[in-house]
N, CA and C of each residue as an Amber inpcrd file, in Angstrom:
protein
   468
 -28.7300000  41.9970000   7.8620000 -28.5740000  40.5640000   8.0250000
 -29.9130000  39.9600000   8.4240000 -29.8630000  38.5410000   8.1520000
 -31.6360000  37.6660000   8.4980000 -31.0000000  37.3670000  10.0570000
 -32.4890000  36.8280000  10.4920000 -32.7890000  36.3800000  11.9210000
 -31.6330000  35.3410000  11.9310000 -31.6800000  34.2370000  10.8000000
 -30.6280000  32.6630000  11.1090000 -29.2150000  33.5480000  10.9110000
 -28.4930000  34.7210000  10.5000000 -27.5150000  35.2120000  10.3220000
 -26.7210000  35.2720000  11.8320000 -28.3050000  36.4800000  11.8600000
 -27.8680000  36.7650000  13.4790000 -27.6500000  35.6770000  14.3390000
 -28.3970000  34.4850000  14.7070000 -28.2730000  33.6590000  15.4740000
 -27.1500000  33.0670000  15.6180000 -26.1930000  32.7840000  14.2590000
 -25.3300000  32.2980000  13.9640000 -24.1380000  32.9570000  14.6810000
 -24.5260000  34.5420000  14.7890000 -23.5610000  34.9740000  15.3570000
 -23.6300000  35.6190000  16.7710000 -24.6200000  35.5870000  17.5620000
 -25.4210000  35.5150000  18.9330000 -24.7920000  34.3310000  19.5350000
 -24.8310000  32.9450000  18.7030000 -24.0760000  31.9190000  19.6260000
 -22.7800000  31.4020000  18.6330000 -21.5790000  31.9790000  19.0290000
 -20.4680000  31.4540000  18.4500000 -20.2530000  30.2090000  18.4190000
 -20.5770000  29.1470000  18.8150000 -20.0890000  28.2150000  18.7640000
 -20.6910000  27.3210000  17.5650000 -22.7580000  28.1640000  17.6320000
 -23.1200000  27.6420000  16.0320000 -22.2230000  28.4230000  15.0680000
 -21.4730000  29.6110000  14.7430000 -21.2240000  30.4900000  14.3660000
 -19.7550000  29.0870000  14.2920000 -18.5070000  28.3550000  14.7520000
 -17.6490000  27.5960000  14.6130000 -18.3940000  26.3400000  14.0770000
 -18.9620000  26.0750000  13.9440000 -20.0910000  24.8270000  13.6230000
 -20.2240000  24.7260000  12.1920000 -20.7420000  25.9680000  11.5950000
 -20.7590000  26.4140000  10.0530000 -19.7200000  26.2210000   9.4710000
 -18.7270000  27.0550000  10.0960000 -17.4420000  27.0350000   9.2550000
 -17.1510000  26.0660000   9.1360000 -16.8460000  25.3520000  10.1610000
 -16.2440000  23.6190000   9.7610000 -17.0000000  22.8540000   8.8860000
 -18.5550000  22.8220000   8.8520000 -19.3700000  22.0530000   8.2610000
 -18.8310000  22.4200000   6.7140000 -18.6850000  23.9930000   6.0430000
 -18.5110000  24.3240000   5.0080000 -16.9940000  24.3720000   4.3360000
 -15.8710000  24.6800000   5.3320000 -14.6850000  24.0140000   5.2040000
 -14.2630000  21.9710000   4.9970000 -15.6530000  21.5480000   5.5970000
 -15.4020000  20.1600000   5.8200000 -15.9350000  20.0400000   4.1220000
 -17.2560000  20.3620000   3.8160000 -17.4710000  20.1110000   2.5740000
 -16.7230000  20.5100000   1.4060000 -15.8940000  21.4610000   1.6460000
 -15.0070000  22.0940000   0.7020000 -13.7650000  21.2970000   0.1190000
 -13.1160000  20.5280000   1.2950000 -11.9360000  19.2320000   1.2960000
 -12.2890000  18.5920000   0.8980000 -14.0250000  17.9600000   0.8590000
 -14.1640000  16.5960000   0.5980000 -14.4150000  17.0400000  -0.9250000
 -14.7310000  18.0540000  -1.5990000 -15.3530000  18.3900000  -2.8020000
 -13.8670000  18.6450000  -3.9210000 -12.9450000  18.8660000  -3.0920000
 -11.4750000  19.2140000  -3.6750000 -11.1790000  17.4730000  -3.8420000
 -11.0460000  16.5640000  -2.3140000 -10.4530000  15.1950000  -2.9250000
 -11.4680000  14.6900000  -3.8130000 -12.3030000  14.6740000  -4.3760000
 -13.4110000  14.3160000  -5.0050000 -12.9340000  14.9920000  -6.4260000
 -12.6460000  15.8550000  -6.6150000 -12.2340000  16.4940000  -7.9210000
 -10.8990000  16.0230000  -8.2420000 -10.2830000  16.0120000  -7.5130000
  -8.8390000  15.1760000  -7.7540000  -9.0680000  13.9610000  -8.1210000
  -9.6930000  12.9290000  -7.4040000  -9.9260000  11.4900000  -7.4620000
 -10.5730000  11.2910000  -9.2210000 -11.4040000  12.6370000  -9.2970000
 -12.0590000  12.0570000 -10.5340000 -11.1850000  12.1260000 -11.2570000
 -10.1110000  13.2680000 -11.6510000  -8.8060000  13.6860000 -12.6770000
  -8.1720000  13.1040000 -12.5930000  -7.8230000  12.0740000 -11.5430000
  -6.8310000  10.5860000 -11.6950000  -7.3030000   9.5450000 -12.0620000
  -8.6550000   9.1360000 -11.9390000  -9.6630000   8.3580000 -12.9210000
  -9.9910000   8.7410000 -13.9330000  -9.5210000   9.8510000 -14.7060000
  -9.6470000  10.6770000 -15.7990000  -8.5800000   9.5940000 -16.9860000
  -7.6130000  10.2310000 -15.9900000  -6.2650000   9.7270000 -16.9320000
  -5.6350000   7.5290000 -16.2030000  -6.7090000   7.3290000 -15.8420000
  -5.7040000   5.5590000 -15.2120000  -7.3040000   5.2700000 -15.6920000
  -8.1510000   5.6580000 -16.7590000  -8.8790000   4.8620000 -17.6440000
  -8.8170000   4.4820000 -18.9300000  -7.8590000   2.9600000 -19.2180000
  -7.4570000   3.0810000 -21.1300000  -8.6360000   2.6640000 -21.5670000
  -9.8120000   2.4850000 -20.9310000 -11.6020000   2.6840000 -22.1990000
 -11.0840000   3.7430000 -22.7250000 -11.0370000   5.1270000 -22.4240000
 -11.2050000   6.3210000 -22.7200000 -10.3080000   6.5470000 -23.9740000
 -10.7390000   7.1550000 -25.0630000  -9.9450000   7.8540000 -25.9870000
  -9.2860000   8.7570000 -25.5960000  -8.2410000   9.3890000 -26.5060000
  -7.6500000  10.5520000 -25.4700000  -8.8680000  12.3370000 -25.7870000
  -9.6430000  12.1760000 -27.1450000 -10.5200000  13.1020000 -26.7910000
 -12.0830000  13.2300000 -25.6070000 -11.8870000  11.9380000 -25.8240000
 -12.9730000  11.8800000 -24.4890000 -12.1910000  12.5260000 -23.1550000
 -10.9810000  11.9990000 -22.9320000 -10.5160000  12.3390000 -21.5630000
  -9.4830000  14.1070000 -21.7540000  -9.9410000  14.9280000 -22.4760000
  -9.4690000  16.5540000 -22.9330000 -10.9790000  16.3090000 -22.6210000
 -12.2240000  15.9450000 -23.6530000 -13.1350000  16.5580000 -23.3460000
 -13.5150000  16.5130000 -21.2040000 -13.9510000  15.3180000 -20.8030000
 -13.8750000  15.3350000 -19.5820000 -13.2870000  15.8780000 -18.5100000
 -12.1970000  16.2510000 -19.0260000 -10.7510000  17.3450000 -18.2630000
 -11.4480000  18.5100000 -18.6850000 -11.7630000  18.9250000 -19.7670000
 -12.1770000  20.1690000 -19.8910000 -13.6300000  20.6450000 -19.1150000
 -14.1190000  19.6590000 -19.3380000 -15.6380000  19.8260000 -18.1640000
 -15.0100000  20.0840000 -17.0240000 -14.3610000  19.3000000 -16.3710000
 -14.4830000  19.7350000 -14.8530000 -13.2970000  20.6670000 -14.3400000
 -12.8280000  20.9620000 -15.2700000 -11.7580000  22.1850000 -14.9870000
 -12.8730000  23.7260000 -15.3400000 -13.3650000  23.8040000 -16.3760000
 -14.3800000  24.8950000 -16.9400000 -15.1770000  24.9510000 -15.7450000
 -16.7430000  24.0650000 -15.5630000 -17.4090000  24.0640000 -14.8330000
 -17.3480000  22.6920000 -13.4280000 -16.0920000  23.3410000 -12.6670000
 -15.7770000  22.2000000 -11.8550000 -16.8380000  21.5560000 -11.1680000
 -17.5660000  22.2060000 -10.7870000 -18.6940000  21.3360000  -9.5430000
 -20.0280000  20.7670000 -10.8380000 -20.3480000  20.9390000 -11.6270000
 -21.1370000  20.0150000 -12.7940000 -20.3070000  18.8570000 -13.5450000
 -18.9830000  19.5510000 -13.8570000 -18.5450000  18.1960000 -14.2180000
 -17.9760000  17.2790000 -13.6570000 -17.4680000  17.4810000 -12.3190000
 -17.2690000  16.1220000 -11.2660000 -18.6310000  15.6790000 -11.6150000
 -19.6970000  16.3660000 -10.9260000 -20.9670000  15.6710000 -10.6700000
 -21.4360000  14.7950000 -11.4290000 -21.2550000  15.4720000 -13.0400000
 -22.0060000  14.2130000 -14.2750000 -20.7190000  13.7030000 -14.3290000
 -19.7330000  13.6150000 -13.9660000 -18.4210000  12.7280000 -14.1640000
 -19.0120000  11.2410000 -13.3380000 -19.0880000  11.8620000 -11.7280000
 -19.8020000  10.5020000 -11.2100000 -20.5570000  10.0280000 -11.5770000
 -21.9540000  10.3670000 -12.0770000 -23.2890000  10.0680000 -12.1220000
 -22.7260000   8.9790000 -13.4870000 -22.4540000   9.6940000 -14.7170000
 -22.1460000   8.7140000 -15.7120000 -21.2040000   7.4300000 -15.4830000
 -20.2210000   7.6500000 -14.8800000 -18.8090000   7.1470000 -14.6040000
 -18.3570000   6.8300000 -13.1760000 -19.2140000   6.9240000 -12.1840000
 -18.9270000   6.2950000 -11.2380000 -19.0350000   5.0480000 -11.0580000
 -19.3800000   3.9690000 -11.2690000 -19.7550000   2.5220000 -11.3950000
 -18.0080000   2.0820000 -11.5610000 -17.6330000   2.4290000 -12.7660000
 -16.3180000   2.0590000 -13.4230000 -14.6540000   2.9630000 -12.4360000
 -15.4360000   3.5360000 -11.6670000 -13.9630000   4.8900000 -10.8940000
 -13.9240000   3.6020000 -10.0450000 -14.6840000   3.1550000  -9.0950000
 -14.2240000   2.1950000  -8.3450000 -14.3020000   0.3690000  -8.6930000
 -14.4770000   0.2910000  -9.9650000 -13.8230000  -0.9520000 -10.2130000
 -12.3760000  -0.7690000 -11.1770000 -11.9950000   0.6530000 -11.2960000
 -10.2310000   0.8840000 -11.7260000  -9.7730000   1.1310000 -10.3150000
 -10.4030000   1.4910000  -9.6660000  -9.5540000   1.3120000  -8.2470000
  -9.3500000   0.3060000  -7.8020000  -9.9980000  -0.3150000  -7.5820000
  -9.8890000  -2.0640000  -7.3280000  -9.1890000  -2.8800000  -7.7880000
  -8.8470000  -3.1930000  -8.9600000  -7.8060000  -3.2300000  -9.9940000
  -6.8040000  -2.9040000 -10.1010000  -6.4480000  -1.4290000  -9.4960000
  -5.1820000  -1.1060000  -9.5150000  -4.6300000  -1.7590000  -8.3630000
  -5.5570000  -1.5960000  -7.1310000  -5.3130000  -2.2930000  -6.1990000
  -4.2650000  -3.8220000  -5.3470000  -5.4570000  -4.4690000  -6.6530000
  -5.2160000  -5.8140000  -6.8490000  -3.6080000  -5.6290000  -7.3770000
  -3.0110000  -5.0530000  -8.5540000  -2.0200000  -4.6580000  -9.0680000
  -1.0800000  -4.4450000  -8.3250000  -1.1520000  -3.5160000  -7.7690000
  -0.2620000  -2.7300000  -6.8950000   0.2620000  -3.9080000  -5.5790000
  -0.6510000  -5.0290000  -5.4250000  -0.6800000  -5.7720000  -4.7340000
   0.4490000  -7.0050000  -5.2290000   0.0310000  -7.5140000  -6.3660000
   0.6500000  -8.7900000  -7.3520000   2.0420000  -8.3780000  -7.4220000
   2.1140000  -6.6600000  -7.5970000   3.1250000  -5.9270000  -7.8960000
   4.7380000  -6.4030000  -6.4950000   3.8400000  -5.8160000  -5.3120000
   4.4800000  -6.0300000  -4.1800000   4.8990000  -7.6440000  -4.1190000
   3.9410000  -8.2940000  -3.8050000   4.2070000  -9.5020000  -3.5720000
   4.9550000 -10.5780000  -4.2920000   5.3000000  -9.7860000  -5.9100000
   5.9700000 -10.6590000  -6.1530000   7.7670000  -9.6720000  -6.6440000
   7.6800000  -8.6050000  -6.1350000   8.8030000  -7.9930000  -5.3950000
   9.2640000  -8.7830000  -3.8000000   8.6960000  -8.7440000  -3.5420000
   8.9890000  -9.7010000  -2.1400000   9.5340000 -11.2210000  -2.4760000
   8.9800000 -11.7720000  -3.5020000   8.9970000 -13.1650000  -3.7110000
  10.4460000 -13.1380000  -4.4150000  10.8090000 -12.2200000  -5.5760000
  12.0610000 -12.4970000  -5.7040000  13.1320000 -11.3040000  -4.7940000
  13.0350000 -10.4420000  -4.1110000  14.1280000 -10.0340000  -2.9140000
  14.6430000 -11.3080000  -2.1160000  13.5740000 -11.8150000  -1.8170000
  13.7890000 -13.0590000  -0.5660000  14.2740000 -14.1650000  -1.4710000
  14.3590000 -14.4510000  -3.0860000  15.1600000 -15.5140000  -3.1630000
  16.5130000 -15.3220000  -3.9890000  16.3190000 -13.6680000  -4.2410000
  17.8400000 -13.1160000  -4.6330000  18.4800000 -13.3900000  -3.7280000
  19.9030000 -12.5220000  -3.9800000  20.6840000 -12.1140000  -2.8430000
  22.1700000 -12.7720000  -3.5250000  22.9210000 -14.0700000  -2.4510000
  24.1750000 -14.1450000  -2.6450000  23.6460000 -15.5070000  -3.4160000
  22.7310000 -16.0640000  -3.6800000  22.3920000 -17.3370000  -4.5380000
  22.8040000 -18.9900000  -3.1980000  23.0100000 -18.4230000  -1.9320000
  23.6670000 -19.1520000  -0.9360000  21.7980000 -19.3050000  -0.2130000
  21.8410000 -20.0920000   0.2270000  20.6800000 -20.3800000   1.3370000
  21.1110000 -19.6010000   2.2580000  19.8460000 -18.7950000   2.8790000
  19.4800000 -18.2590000   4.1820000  19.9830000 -19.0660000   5.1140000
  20.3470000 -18.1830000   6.1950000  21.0190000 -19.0300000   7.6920000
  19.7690000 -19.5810000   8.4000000  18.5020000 -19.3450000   8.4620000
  17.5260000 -20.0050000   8.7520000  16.8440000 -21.0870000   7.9970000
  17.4950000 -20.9960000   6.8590000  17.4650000 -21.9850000   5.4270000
  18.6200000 -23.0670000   6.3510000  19.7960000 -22.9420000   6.1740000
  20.8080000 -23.5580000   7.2830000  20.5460000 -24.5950000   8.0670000
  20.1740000 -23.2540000   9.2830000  19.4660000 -23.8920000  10.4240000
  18.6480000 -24.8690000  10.4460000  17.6070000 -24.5770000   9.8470000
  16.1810000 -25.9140000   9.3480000  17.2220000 -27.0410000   9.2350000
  17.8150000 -26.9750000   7.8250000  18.3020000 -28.4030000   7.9250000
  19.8500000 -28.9290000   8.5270000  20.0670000 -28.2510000   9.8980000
  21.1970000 -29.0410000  10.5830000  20.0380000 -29.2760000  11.6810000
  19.2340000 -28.7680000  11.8830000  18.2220000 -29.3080000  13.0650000
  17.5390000 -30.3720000  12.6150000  17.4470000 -30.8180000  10.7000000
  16.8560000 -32.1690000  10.8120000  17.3290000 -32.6160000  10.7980000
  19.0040000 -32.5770000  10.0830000  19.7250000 -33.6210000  10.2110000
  20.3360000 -33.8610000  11.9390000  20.0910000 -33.0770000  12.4270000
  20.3500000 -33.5690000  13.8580000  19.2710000 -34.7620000  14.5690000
  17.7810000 -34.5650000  14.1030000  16.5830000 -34.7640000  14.5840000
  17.1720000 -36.6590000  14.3190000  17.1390000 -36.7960000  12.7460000
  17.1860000 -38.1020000  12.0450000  18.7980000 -38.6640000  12.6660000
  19.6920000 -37.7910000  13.3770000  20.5550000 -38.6960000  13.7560000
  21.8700000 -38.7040000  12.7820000  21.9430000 -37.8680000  11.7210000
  23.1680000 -37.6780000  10.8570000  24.1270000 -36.9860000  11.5260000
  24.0220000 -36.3170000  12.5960000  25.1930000 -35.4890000  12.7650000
  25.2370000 -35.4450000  14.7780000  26.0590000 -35.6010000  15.4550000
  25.8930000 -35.4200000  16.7000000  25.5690000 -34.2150000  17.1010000
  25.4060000 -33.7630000  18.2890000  25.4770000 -32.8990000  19.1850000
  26.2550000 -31.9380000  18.9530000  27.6630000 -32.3530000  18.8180000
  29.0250000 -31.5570000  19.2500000  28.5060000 -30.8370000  18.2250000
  28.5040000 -31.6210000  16.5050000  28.8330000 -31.1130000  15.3180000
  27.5480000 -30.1890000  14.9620000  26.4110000 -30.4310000  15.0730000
  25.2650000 -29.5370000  15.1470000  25.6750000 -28.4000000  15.9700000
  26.3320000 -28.5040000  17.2400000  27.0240000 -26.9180000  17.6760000
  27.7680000 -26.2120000  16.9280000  29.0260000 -26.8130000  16.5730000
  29.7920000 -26.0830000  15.3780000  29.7160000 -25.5010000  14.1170000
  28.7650000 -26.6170000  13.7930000  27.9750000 -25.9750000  12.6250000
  26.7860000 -25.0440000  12.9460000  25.8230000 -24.4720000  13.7100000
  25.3070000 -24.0510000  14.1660000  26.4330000 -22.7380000  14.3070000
  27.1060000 -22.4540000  15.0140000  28.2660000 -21.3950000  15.2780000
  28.4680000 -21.0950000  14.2890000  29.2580000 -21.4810000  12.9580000
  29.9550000 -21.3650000  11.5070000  28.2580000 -20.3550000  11.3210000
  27.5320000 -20.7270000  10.8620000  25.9130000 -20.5260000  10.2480000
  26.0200000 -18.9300000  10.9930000  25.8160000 -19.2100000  12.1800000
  25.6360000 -17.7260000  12.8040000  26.7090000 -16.5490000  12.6880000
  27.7860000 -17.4660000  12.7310000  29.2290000 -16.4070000  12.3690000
  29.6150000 -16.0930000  13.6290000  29.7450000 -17.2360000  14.5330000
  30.4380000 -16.7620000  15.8670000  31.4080000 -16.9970000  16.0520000
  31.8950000 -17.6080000  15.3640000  33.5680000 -17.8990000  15.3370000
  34.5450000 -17.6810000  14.1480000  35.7190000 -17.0290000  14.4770000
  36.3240000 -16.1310000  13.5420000  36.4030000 -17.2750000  12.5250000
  37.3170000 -16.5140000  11.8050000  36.8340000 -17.4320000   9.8380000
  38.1810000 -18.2010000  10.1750000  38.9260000 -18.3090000  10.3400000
  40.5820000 -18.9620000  10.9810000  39.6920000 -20.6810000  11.4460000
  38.8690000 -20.5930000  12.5250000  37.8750000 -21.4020000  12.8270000
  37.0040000 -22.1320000  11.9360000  36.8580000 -21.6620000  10.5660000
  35.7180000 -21.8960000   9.7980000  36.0190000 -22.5070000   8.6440000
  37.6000000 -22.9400000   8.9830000  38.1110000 -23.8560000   7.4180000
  37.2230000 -24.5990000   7.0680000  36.7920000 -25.1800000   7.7460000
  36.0470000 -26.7390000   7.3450000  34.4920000 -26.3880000   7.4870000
  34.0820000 -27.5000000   6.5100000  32.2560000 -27.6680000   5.9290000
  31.8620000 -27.5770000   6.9490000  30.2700000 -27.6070000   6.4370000
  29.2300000 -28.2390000   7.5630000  29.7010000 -29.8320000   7.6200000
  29.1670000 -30.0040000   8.5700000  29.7220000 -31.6860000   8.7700000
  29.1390000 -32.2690000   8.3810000  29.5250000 -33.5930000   7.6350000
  28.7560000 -34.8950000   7.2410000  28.0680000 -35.6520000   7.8120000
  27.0710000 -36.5600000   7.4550000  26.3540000 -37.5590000   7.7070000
  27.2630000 -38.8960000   7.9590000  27.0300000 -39.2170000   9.1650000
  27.5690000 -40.5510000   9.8700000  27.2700000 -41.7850000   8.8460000
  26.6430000 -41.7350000   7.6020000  26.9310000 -42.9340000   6.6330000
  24.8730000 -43.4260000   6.8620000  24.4670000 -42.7260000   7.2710000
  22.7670000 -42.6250000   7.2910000  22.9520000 -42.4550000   5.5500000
C-alpha cells in the first residue's frame, strides 16, 4: 500500500470521510443518470432513433454518455423541466378550479353565509331570520325544522 493509503487508514475517521465522499458521489452520479433517461424519453424534439441511439450510449458506456448527454443537451433538460413544471402546475390548478365548483351544483354554505350576512348588512332580513337561516345553512336543526326557505326580503 502508498503512504496516502496508509494514512487513510492510521486515522479512521479520514478513512469514514472517503467513503462517504465516494458513496456521496456515487448517488449523485446514479440520480444524474436517471434524470438524463427521463429527459431521454419527456423530449418530443427527439426522434425515436435519436432517443435508442442516446439510451444506448448511456446504458453501454454509462459515465461518457450521461456526460456528452449533458454537455450537448443540457441547456434543453432544464427548460423541459420547467415546462413540465409549469404543466403539472396549470394541471393542478385547474383540477382545483373545477372540484371547488363541482359537487351538488347547490352553492357552498360559505357561498350561503356571504349572502345572508349581506342581506342582513343592507337590511332585507332581520336578526331573528338571519339566525334561522344561518342554523338551516349549518344544519343545526333537524330537517322537520327546515320546511321552509331561506327567508325573504322585507320588499327592499
Amino acid at each position: 500500500m502508498s503512504a496516502q493509503t496508509y494514512l487513510a487508514y492510521d486515522y479512521p475517521l479520514l478513512s469514514a470521510f472517503w467513503t462517504m465522499l465516494w458513496l456521496f458521489l456515487w448517488i449523485m452520479w446514479l440520480v444524474l443518470l436517471f434524470r438524463v433517461i427521463v429527459d431521454i424519453f419527456r423530449d418530443d424534439s427527439m426522434g425515436g432513433w435519436a432517443k435508442a441511439g442516446w439510451l444506448a450510449l448511456c446504458i453501454v458506456i454509462p459515465f461518457l454518455g450521461v456526460l456528452l448527454y449533458v454537455i450537448a443537451r443540457g441547456k434543453g433538460m432544464g427548460q423541459r423541466e420547467i415546462a413540465q413544471a409549469r404543466d403539472q402546475q396549470k394541471a393542478f390548478e385547474a383540477y382545483i378550479r373545477q372540484t371547488a365548483q363541482s359537487g351538488t351544483g347547490q352553492p357552498s354554505s360559505v357561498d350561503e353565509l356571504a349572502r345572508l350576512s349581506e342581506m342582513k348588512s343592507r337590511g332585507d332580513i332581520s336578526d331573528e331570520e338571519f339566525r334561522r337561516a344561518k342554523a338551516m345553512v349549518l344544519g343545526n336543526h333537524p330537517p322537520a325544522e327546515r320546511s321552509g326557505s331561506v327567508p325573504t326580503a322585507h320588499g327592499h
